[in-house]
mmCIF file of C-alpha atoms and ligand atoms in Angstrom:
data_model
loop_
_atom_site.group_PDB
_atom_site.id
_atom_site.type_symbol
_atom_site.label_atom_id
_atom_site.label_comp_id
_atom_site.label_asym_id
_atom_site.label_seq_id
_atom_site.Cartn_x
_atom_site.Cartn_y
_atom_site.Cartn_z
ATOM 1 C CA MET A 20 -21.223 -84.105 -21.724
ATOM 2 C CA ALA A 21 -22.343 -81.994 -24.652
ATOM 3 C CA GLY A 22 -26.032 -81.619 -25.469
ATOM 4 C CA VAL A 23 -27.096 -83.074 -28.809
ATOM 5 C CA LEU A 24 -30.785 -82.290 -28.772
ATOM 6 C CA GLU A 25 -32.847 -79.864 -26.702
ATOM 7 C CA ILE A 26 -36.602 -79.792 -26.900
ATOM 8 C CA HIS A 27 -38.223 -76.759 -25.286
ATOM 9 C CA ASP A 28 -41.888 -76.604 -24.306
ATOM 10 C CA LEU A 29 -43.049 -78.449 -27.405
ATOM 11 C CA ARG A 30 -46.756 -78.361 -28.242
ATOM 12 C CA LYS A 31 -48.741 -79.983 -31.029
ATOM 13 C CA SER A 32 -52.500 -79.883 -31.448
ATOM 14 C CA PHE A 33 -54.568 -81.767 -33.988
ATOM 15 C CA ASP A 34 -57.812 -79.754 -34.129
ATOM 16 C CA ALA A 35 -58.830 -79.441 -30.479
ATOM 17 C CA ALA A 36 -56.673 -82.335 -29.254
ATOM 18 C CA LYS A 37 -53.491 -81.248 -27.459
ATOM 19 C CA VAL A 38 -51.361 -84.256 -28.310
ATOM 20 C CA ILE A 39 -48.018 -82.791 -27.180
ATOM 21 C CA ASN A 40 -48.647 -80.471 -24.307
ATOM 22 C CA GLY A 41 -45.506 -78.703 -23.092
ATOM 23 C CA PHE A 42 -42.871 -81.407 -23.519
ATOM 24 C CA SER A 43 -39.187 -80.624 -22.881
ATOM 25 C CA LEU A 44 -36.222 -82.958 -23.199
ATOM 26 C CA ASP A 45 -32.408 -82.846 -23.204
ATOM 27 C CA VAL A 46 -30.457 -85.560 -24.956
ATOM 28 C CA THR A 47 -26.753 -85.932 -24.184
ATOM 29 C CA GLU A 48 -24.034 -87.057 -26.613
ATOM 30 C CA LEU A 49 -23.554 -90.841 -26.911
ATOM 31 C CA THR A 50 -26.450 -91.835 -24.710
ATOM 32 C CA LEU A 51 -29.276 -94.171 -25.587
ATOM 33 C CA GLN A 52 -32.487 -92.668 -24.313
ATOM 34 C CA CYS A 53 -35.668 -94.740 -24.318
ATOM 35 C CA LEU A 54 -38.973 -92.942 -24.718
ATOM 36 C CA VAL A 55 -41.737 -94.998 -23.129
ATOM 37 C CA GLY A 56 -45.357 -94.436 -22.160
ATOM 38 C CA PRO A 57 -48.859 -95.791 -22.743
ATOM 39 C CA ASN A 58 -50.538 -95.933 -26.163
ATOM 40 C CA GLY A 59 -51.380 -92.461 -27.379
ATOM 41 C CA ALA A 60 -48.919 -90.750 -24.984
ATOM 42 C CA GLY A 61 -47.407 -88.843 -27.921
ATOM 43 C CA LYS A 62 -44.155 -90.765 -28.481
ATOM 44 C CA THR A 63 -44.418 -91.135 -32.267
ATOM 45 C CA THR A 64 -45.651 -87.546 -32.588
ATOM 46 C CA THR A 65 -42.557 -86.387 -30.671
ATOM 47 C CA ILE A 66 -40.336 -88.295 -33.121
ATOM 48 C CA ASP A 67 -42.350 -86.763 -36.009
ATOM 49 C CA LEU A 68 -41.734 -83.273 -34.572
ATOM 50 C CA ILE A 69 -37.973 -83.858 -34.152
ATOM 51 C CA SER A 70 -37.590 -85.302 -37.671
ATOM 52 C CA GLY A 71 -39.704 -82.634 -39.381
ATOM 53 C CA ARG A 72 -42.513 -84.950 -40.474
ATOM 54 C CA GLN A 73 -44.871 -82.795 -38.410
ATOM 55 C CA LYS A 74 -44.553 -79.105 -37.535
ATOM 56 C CA PRO A 75 -45.073 -78.116 -33.893
ATOM 57 C CA THR A 76 -47.829 -75.705 -32.879
ATOM 58 C CA SER A 77 -45.232 -74.010 -30.630
ATOM 59 C CA GLY A 78 -41.964 -74.699 -28.848
ATOM 60 C CA SER A 79 -38.531 -75.406 -30.276
ATOM 61 C CA VAL A 80 -36.166 -78.191 -31.244
ATOM 62 C CA ILE A 81 -32.435 -77.379 -31.062
ATOM 63 C CA PHE A 82 -29.952 -79.800 -32.650
ATOM 64 C CA ARG A 83 -26.262 -79.234 -31.873
ATOM 65 C CA GLY A 84 -26.943 -75.579 -31.102
ATOM 66 C CA ASP A 85 -29.033 -74.876 -34.232
ATOM 67 C CA ASP A 86 -32.754 -74.224 -34.149
ATOM 68 C CA ILE A 87 -34.233 -76.830 -36.513
ATOM 69 C CA THR A 88 -37.874 -76.222 -35.580
ATOM 70 C CA GLY A 89 -40.073 -76.277 -38.661
ATOM 71 C CA LEU A 90 -37.315 -77.282 -41.138
ATOM 72 C CA SER A 91 -38.220 -79.847 -43.809
ATOM 73 C CA GLU A 92 -37.713 -83.573 -43.204
ATOM 74 C CA HIS A 93 -35.041 -83.562 -45.900
ATOM 75 C CA GLU A 94 -33.102 -80.675 -44.360
ATOM 76 C CA ILE A 95 -33.229 -82.250 -40.896
ATOM 77 C CA ALA A 96 -31.976 -85.585 -42.297
ATOM 78 C CA ARG A 97 -29.182 -83.712 -44.086
ATOM 79 C CA ARG A 98 -28.070 -82.202 -40.779
ATOM 80 C CA GLY A 99 -27.538 -85.657 -39.304
ATOM 81 C CA ILE A 100 -30.780 -86.892 -37.764
ATOM 82 C CA GLY A 101 -31.711 -90.360 -39.061
ATOM 83 C CA ARG A 102 -35.159 -91.774 -38.470
ATOM 84 C CA LYS A 103 -36.498 -95.281 -38.723
ATOM 85 C CA PHE A 104 -40.255 -95.640 -38.944
ATOM 86 C CA GLN A 105 -42.510 -98.024 -37.010
ATOM 87 C CA VAL A 106 -43.257 -99.902 -40.284
ATOM 88 C CA PRO A 107 -40.199 -100.683 -42.433
ATOM 89 C CA ALA A 108 -40.077 -99.217 -45.938
ATOM 90 C CA VAL A 109 -37.484 -101.030 -48.037
ATOM 91 C CA PHE A 110 -37.443 -101.605 -51.792
ATOM 92 C CA ARG A 111 -38.649 -105.216 -51.925
ATOM 93 C CA GLU A 112 -37.623 -105.764 -55.567
ATOM 94 C CA LEU A 113 -34.016 -104.694 -54.939
ATOM 95 C CA THR A 114 -31.282 -106.672 -53.185
ATOM 96 C CA VAL A 115 -30.049 -105.789 -49.710
ATOM 97 C CA HIS A 116 -26.922 -104.377 -51.365
ATOM 98 C CA GLN A 117 -28.948 -102.202 -53.753
ATOM 99 C CA ASN A 118 -31.177 -100.928 -50.939
ATOM 100 C CA LEU A 119 -28.129 -99.814 -48.968
ATOM 101 C CA GLU A 120 -26.648 -98.223 -52.089
ATOM 102 C CA VAL A 121 -29.804 -96.256 -52.831
ATOM 103 C CA ALA A 122 -29.887 -95.034 -49.205
ATOM 104 C CA TYR A 123 -26.301 -93.783 -49.535
ATOM 105 C CA SER A 124 -26.957 -92.084 -52.865
ATOM 106 C CA ARG A 125 -29.802 -90.132 -51.345
ATOM 107 C CA GLU A 126 -27.196 -88.435 -49.203
ATOM 108 C CA THR A 127 -25.002 -87.489 -52.150
ATOM 109 C CA ARG A 128 -27.394 -87.121 -55.057
ATOM 110 C CA VAL A 129 -30.737 -88.816 -55.626
ATOM 111 C CA PHE A 130 -30.336 -92.079 -57.580
ATOM 112 C CA ARG A 131 -26.847 -91.138 -58.697
ATOM 113 C CA ASN A 132 -25.989 -94.817 -58.447
ATOM 114 C CA MET A 133 -28.366 -95.561 -61.318
ATOM 115 C CA PHE A 134 -25.918 -93.799 -63.649
ATOM 116 C CA HIS A 135 -22.540 -94.579 -62.084
ATOM 117 C CA PHE A 136 -21.116 -97.905 -61.121
ATOM 118 C CA THR A 137 -19.198 -96.453 -58.225
ATOM 119 C CA VAL A 138 -20.218 -93.693 -55.882
ATOM 120 C CA PRO A 139 -17.234 -92.368 -53.881
ATOM 121 C CA GLY A 140 -17.150 -93.786 -50.368
ATOM 122 C CA CYS A 141 -20.185 -96.008 -50.885
ATOM 123 C CA ALA A 142 -18.459 -99.400 -50.987
ATOM 124 C CA GLU A 143 -16.536 -98.797 -47.757
ATOM 125 C CA ARG A 144 -19.566 -97.462 -45.939
ATOM 126 C CA LEU A 145 -21.741 -100.305 -47.242
ATOM 127 C CA GLU A 146 -19.305 -102.923 -46.018
ATOM 128 C CA GLN A 147 -19.184 -101.352 -42.559
ATOM 129 C CA VAL A 148 -22.965 -100.920 -42.268
ATOM 130 C CA ALA A 149 -23.642 -104.484 -43.473
ATOM 131 C CA VAL A 150 -21.514 -105.741 -40.581
ATOM 132 C CA GLU A 151 -23.135 -103.345 -38.075
ATOM 133 C CA VAL A 152 -26.646 -104.573 -38.902
ATOM 134 C CA GLY A 153 -25.679 -108.245 -39.271
ATOM 135 C CA LEU A 154 -26.526 -108.538 -42.983
ATOM 136 C CA LYS A 155 -23.042 -109.101 -44.396
ATOM 137 C CA ASP A 156 -23.980 -112.578 -45.636
ATOM 138 C CA ARG A 157 -27.337 -111.422 -47.025
ATOM 139 C CA LEU A 158 -26.219 -108.680 -49.423
ATOM 140 C CA SER A 159 -27.275 -110.454 -52.625
ATOM 141 C CA VAL A 160 -30.690 -111.482 -51.294
ATOM 142 C CA MET A 161 -33.852 -109.768 -52.579
ATOM 143 C CA ALA A 162 -35.159 -107.517 -49.772
ATOM 144 C CA GLY A 163 -38.706 -108.851 -50.265
ATOM 145 C CA THR A 164 -37.584 -112.316 -49.144
ATOM 146 C CA LEU A 165 -35.984 -111.198 -45.848
ATOM 147 C CA SER A 166 -37.517 -112.183 -42.512
ATOM 148 C CA HIS A 167 -39.336 -109.459 -40.597
ATOM 149 C CA GLY A 168 -36.352 -108.955 -38.283
ATOM 150 C CA GLU A 169 -33.884 -108.780 -41.157
ATOM 151 C CA THR A 170 -36.109 -106.219 -42.874
ATOM 152 C CA GLN A 171 -35.997 -104.049 -39.754
ATOM 153 C CA TRP A 172 -32.196 -104.367 -39.678
ATOM 154 C CA LEU A 173 -31.980 -103.445 -43.357
ATOM 155 C CA GLU A 174 -33.964 -100.311 -42.638
ATOM 156 C CA ILE A 175 -31.642 -99.481 -39.751
ATOM 157 C CA GLY A 176 -28.781 -100.040 -42.207
ATOM 158 C CA MET A 177 -30.385 -97.678 -44.729
ATOM 159 C CA VAL A 178 -30.552 -94.993 -42.049
ATOM 160 C CA LEU A 179 -26.902 -95.632 -41.110
ATOM 161 C CA MET A 180 -25.783 -95.279 -44.750
ATOM 162 C CA GLN A 181 -26.608 -91.585 -44.455
ATOM 163 C CA ASN A 182 -24.140 -91.312 -41.579
ATOM 164 C CA PRO A 183 -26.397 -89.624 -39.018
ATOM 165 C CA SER A 184 -25.128 -88.742 -35.549
ATOM 166 C CA LEU A 185 -28.572 -88.853 -33.909
ATOM 167 C CA LEU A 186 -30.749 -91.910 -34.544
ATOM 168 C CA LEU A 187 -34.501 -92.031 -33.912
ATOM 169 C CA PHE A 188 -35.977 -95.550 -33.778
ATOM 170 C CA ASP A 189 -39.721 -96.016 -33.294
ATOM 171 C CA GLU A 190 -40.450 -99.501 -31.900
ATOM 172 C CA PRO A 191 -37.542 -101.207 -33.690
ATOM 173 C CA VAL A 192 -38.278 -104.683 -32.287
ATOM 174 C CA ALA A 193 -42.055 -104.736 -32.892
ATOM 175 C CA GLY A 194 -42.999 -108.142 -34.303
ATOM 176 C CA MET A 195 -39.510 -109.640 -33.881
ATOM 177 C CA THR A 196 -38.810 -113.128 -32.545
ATOM 178 C CA GLU A 197 -36.956 -113.474 -29.215
ATOM 179 C CA HIS A 198 -33.812 -114.408 -31.118
ATOM 180 C CA GLU A 199 -34.093 -111.334 -33.362
ATOM 181 C CA ILE A 200 -34.715 -109.095 -30.332
ATOM 182 C CA GLY A 201 -31.535 -110.485 -28.746
ATOM 183 C CA LYS A 202 -29.528 -109.620 -31.853
ATOM 184 C CA THR A 203 -31.078 -106.135 -31.970
ATOM 185 C CA ILE A 204 -30.092 -105.533 -28.336
ATOM 186 C CA GLU A 205 -26.472 -106.361 -29.241
ATOM 187 C CA MET A 206 -26.689 -104.123 -32.317
ATOM 188 C CA LEU A 207 -28.021 -101.128 -30.364
ATOM 189 C CA ASN A 208 -25.417 -101.567 -27.646
ATOM 190 C CA GLU A 209 -22.711 -101.429 -30.340
ATOM 191 C CA LEU A 210 -24.312 -98.481 -32.169
ATOM 192 C CA LYS A 211 -24.558 -96.387 -29.024
ATOM 193 C CA LYS A 212 -20.758 -96.363 -28.756
ATOM 194 C CA ASN A 213 -20.659 -93.841 -31.615
ATOM 195 C CA HIS A 214 -24.221 -92.590 -32.035
ATOM 196 C CA THR A 215 -26.714 -90.765 -29.864
ATOM 197 C CA ILE A 216 -29.959 -92.736 -29.993
ATOM 198 C CA ILE A 217 -33.608 -92.261 -29.027
ATOM 199 C CA VAL A 218 -35.631 -95.484 -29.011
ATOM 200 C CA VAL A 219 -39.410 -95.501 -28.609
ATOM 201 C CA GLU A 220 -40.381 -98.773 -26.972
ATOM 202 C CA HIS A 221 -43.111 -100.497 -24.985
ATOM 203 C CA ASP A 222 -41.304 -103.589 -23.795
ATOM 204 C CA MET A 223 -39.599 -102.788 -20.478
ATOM 205 C CA GLY A 224 -37.564 -106.002 -20.669
ATOM 206 C CA PHE A 225 -35.991 -104.686 -23.874
ATOM 207 C CA VAL A 226 -35.606 -101.164 -22.458
ATOM 208 C CA ARG A 227 -33.742 -102.555 -19.441
ATOM 209 C CA GLN A 228 -31.079 -104.048 -21.713
ATOM 210 C CA ILE A 229 -30.339 -100.968 -23.822
ATOM 211 C CA ALA A 230 -31.288 -97.724 -22.026
ATOM 212 C CA ASP A 231 -28.916 -95.288 -20.367
ATOM 213 C CA ILE A 232 -31.847 -93.013 -19.561
ATOM 214 C CA VAL A 233 -35.577 -93.686 -19.621
ATOM 215 C CA THR A 234 -38.052 -90.879 -20.319
ATOM 216 C CA VAL A 235 -41.699 -91.568 -19.573
ATOM 217 C CA MET A 236 -44.370 -89.634 -21.473
ATOM 218 C CA HIS A 237 -47.990 -89.422 -20.474
ATOM 219 C CA MET A 238 -50.655 -87.360 -22.233
ATOM 220 C CA GLY A 239 -48.107 -85.371 -24.212
ATOM 221 C CA GLN A 240 -46.028 -84.424 -21.170
ATOM 222 C CA LEU A 241 -42.944 -85.654 -19.391
ATOM 223 C CA LEU A 242 -44.023 -87.792 -16.463
ATOM 224 C CA ALA A 243 -40.644 -89.012 -15.200
ATOM 225 C CA GLN A 244 -37.048 -89.461 -16.236
ATOM 226 C CA GLY A 245 -34.116 -91.406 -14.848
ATOM 227 C CA SER A 246 -32.378 -94.756 -14.832
ATOM 228 C CA ILE A 247 -34.487 -97.841 -15.470
ATOM 229 C CA SER A 248 -34.462 -98.691 -11.757
ATOM 230 C CA ASP A 249 -35.586 -95.131 -10.822
ATOM 231 C CA ILE A 250 -38.424 -95.449 -13.316
ATOM 232 C CA GLU A 251 -39.529 -98.867 -12.148
ATOM 233 C CA LYS A 252 -39.684 -97.582 -8.552
ATOM 234 C CA ASP A 253 -41.595 -94.392 -9.459
ATOM 235 C CA GLU A 254 -45.132 -94.551 -8.062
ATOM 236 C CA ARG A 255 -46.682 -92.274 -10.722
ATOM 237 C CA VAL A 256 -45.112 -94.331 -13.493
ATOM 238 C CA ARG A 257 -46.414 -97.539 -11.967
ATOM 239 C CA GLU A 258 -49.893 -96.037 -11.806
ATOM 240 C CA VAL A 259 -50.178 -94.785 -15.397
ATOM 241 C CA TYR A 260 -47.982 -97.242 -17.187
ATOM 242 C CA LEU A 261 -46.335 -100.200 -15.554
ATOM 243 C CA GLY A 262 -49.419 -101.064 -13.523
ATOM 244 C CA ALA A 263 -51.520 -100.947 -16.660
ATOM 245 C CA GLU A 264 -48.995 -103.165 -18.445
ATOM 246 C CA GLU A 265 -49.166 -105.753 -15.648
ATOM 247 C CA GLU A 266 -52.966 -105.770 -15.858
ATOM 248 C CA HIS A 267 -52.758 -106.494 -19.606
ATOM 249 C CA ALA A 268 -50.191 -109.243 -19.147
HETATM 250 N N1 ATP B 28 -52.253 -86.861 -37.624
HETATM 251 C C1 ATP B 28 -53.010 -86.929 -36.529
HETATM 252 N N2 ATP B 28 -54.232 -86.372 -36.472
HETATM 253 C C2 ATP B 28 -54.986 -86.453 -35.364
HETATM 254 N N3 ATP B 28 -54.607 -87.048 -34.219
HETATM 255 C C3 ATP B 28 -53.396 -87.614 -34.203
HETATM 256 C C4 ATP B 28 -52.533 -87.598 -35.340
HETATM 257 N N4 ATP B 28 -51.368 -88.232 -35.012
HETATM 258 C C5 ATP B 28 -51.522 -88.636 -33.742
HETATM 259 N N5 ATP B 28 -52.728 -88.287 -33.257
HETATM 260 C C6 ATP B 28 -53.219 -88.548 -31.893
HETATM 261 O O1 ATP B 28 -52.227 -88.133 -30.991
HETATM 262 C C7 ATP B 28 -52.145 -89.003 -29.875
HETATM 263 C C8 ATP B 28 -50.721 -89.450 -29.715
HETATM 264 O O2 ATP B 28 -50.388 -90.317 -30.791
HETATM 265 P P1 ATP B 28 -48.948 -90.968 -30.962
HETATM 266 O O3 ATP B 28 -49.018 -91.776 -32.198
HETATM 267 O O4 ATP B 28 -47.913 -89.918 -30.890
HETATM 268 O O5 ATP B 28 -48.874 -91.894 -29.681
HETATM 269 P P2 ATP B 28 -47.799 -92.995 -29.257
HETATM 270 O O6 ATP B 28 -47.331 -92.620 -27.907
HETATM 271 O O7 ATP B 28 -46.790 -93.148 -30.324
HETATM 272 O O8 ATP B 28 -48.702 -94.295 -29.141
HETATM 273 P P3 ATP B 28 -48.405 -95.842 -29.518
HETATM 274 O O9 ATP B 28 -47.704 -96.406 -28.317
HETATM 275 O O10 ATP B 28 -49.761 -96.421 -29.672
HETATM 276 O O11 ATP B 28 -47.578 -95.887 -30.776
HETATM 277 C C9 ATP B 28 -53.141 -90.103 -30.121
HETATM 278 O O12 ATP B 28 -54.305 -89.826 -29.384
HETATM 279 C C10 ATP B 28 -53.395 -90.026 -31.611
HETATM 280 O O13 ATP B 28 -54.689 -90.454 -31.915
HETATM 281 MG MG1 MG B 29 -46.264 -94.719 -31.644
#
């Protein structure tokens, strides 16, 4: 299958600290790839480097054949990479509907919806996204009154409004209830039918239910990659990560 994203020998230093230290990755079309690893392994920094929030010290990021290394966050989003942050950032004083509308308008023209009642294509897209993220019955609710899980889904919806083909989700189920995690698993399994997705996650139980491929990072490098069962059997992974997780449990 076609390659969506290729990361070549990526490096990022903050002062003397080599946080990403020669990391390479290939992401295939319509796969859901989980990026796991211990705290401080460099997972969020990798997402920051793909999405343009941070610039790499060296190495390259190729998206659908184009070198996007060092482009602005805005330009990378425009090319079809959507990113959801670890902490949701929705407009609390606006309704769910208005939040989704604003997210769509950003793709066409900033805050165009403030001056026009209808933005072409918005209503159809909004309807579809509201169903995809399970908020169809919550459109008139003020975003500030949503539960934590619903807020995360709204933010996923806001990313989807921009119609990205590659989705980057950093710990999307952090702080969710078991019930909300269950719904998110269903949502991701639907979304991966027509999106390529990278999910950063700690919880291996969650990873097991969504991942096509699991990539393990350790100290800014690729430690192992494969199916969830390959990863769980891998001795090095058990040593640096799974073993440590069991000790904490
Ligand atoms: N802006 C920054 N300046 C200095 N150091 C940073 C910066 N951002 C990240 N780091 C360091 O880089 C390392 C990797 O951080 P990163 O946030 O990418 O890890 P992570 O794998 O996402 O961890 P977690 O599982 O805790 O979210 C950490 O040691 C962190 O302290
Ligand atoms: Mg992180």
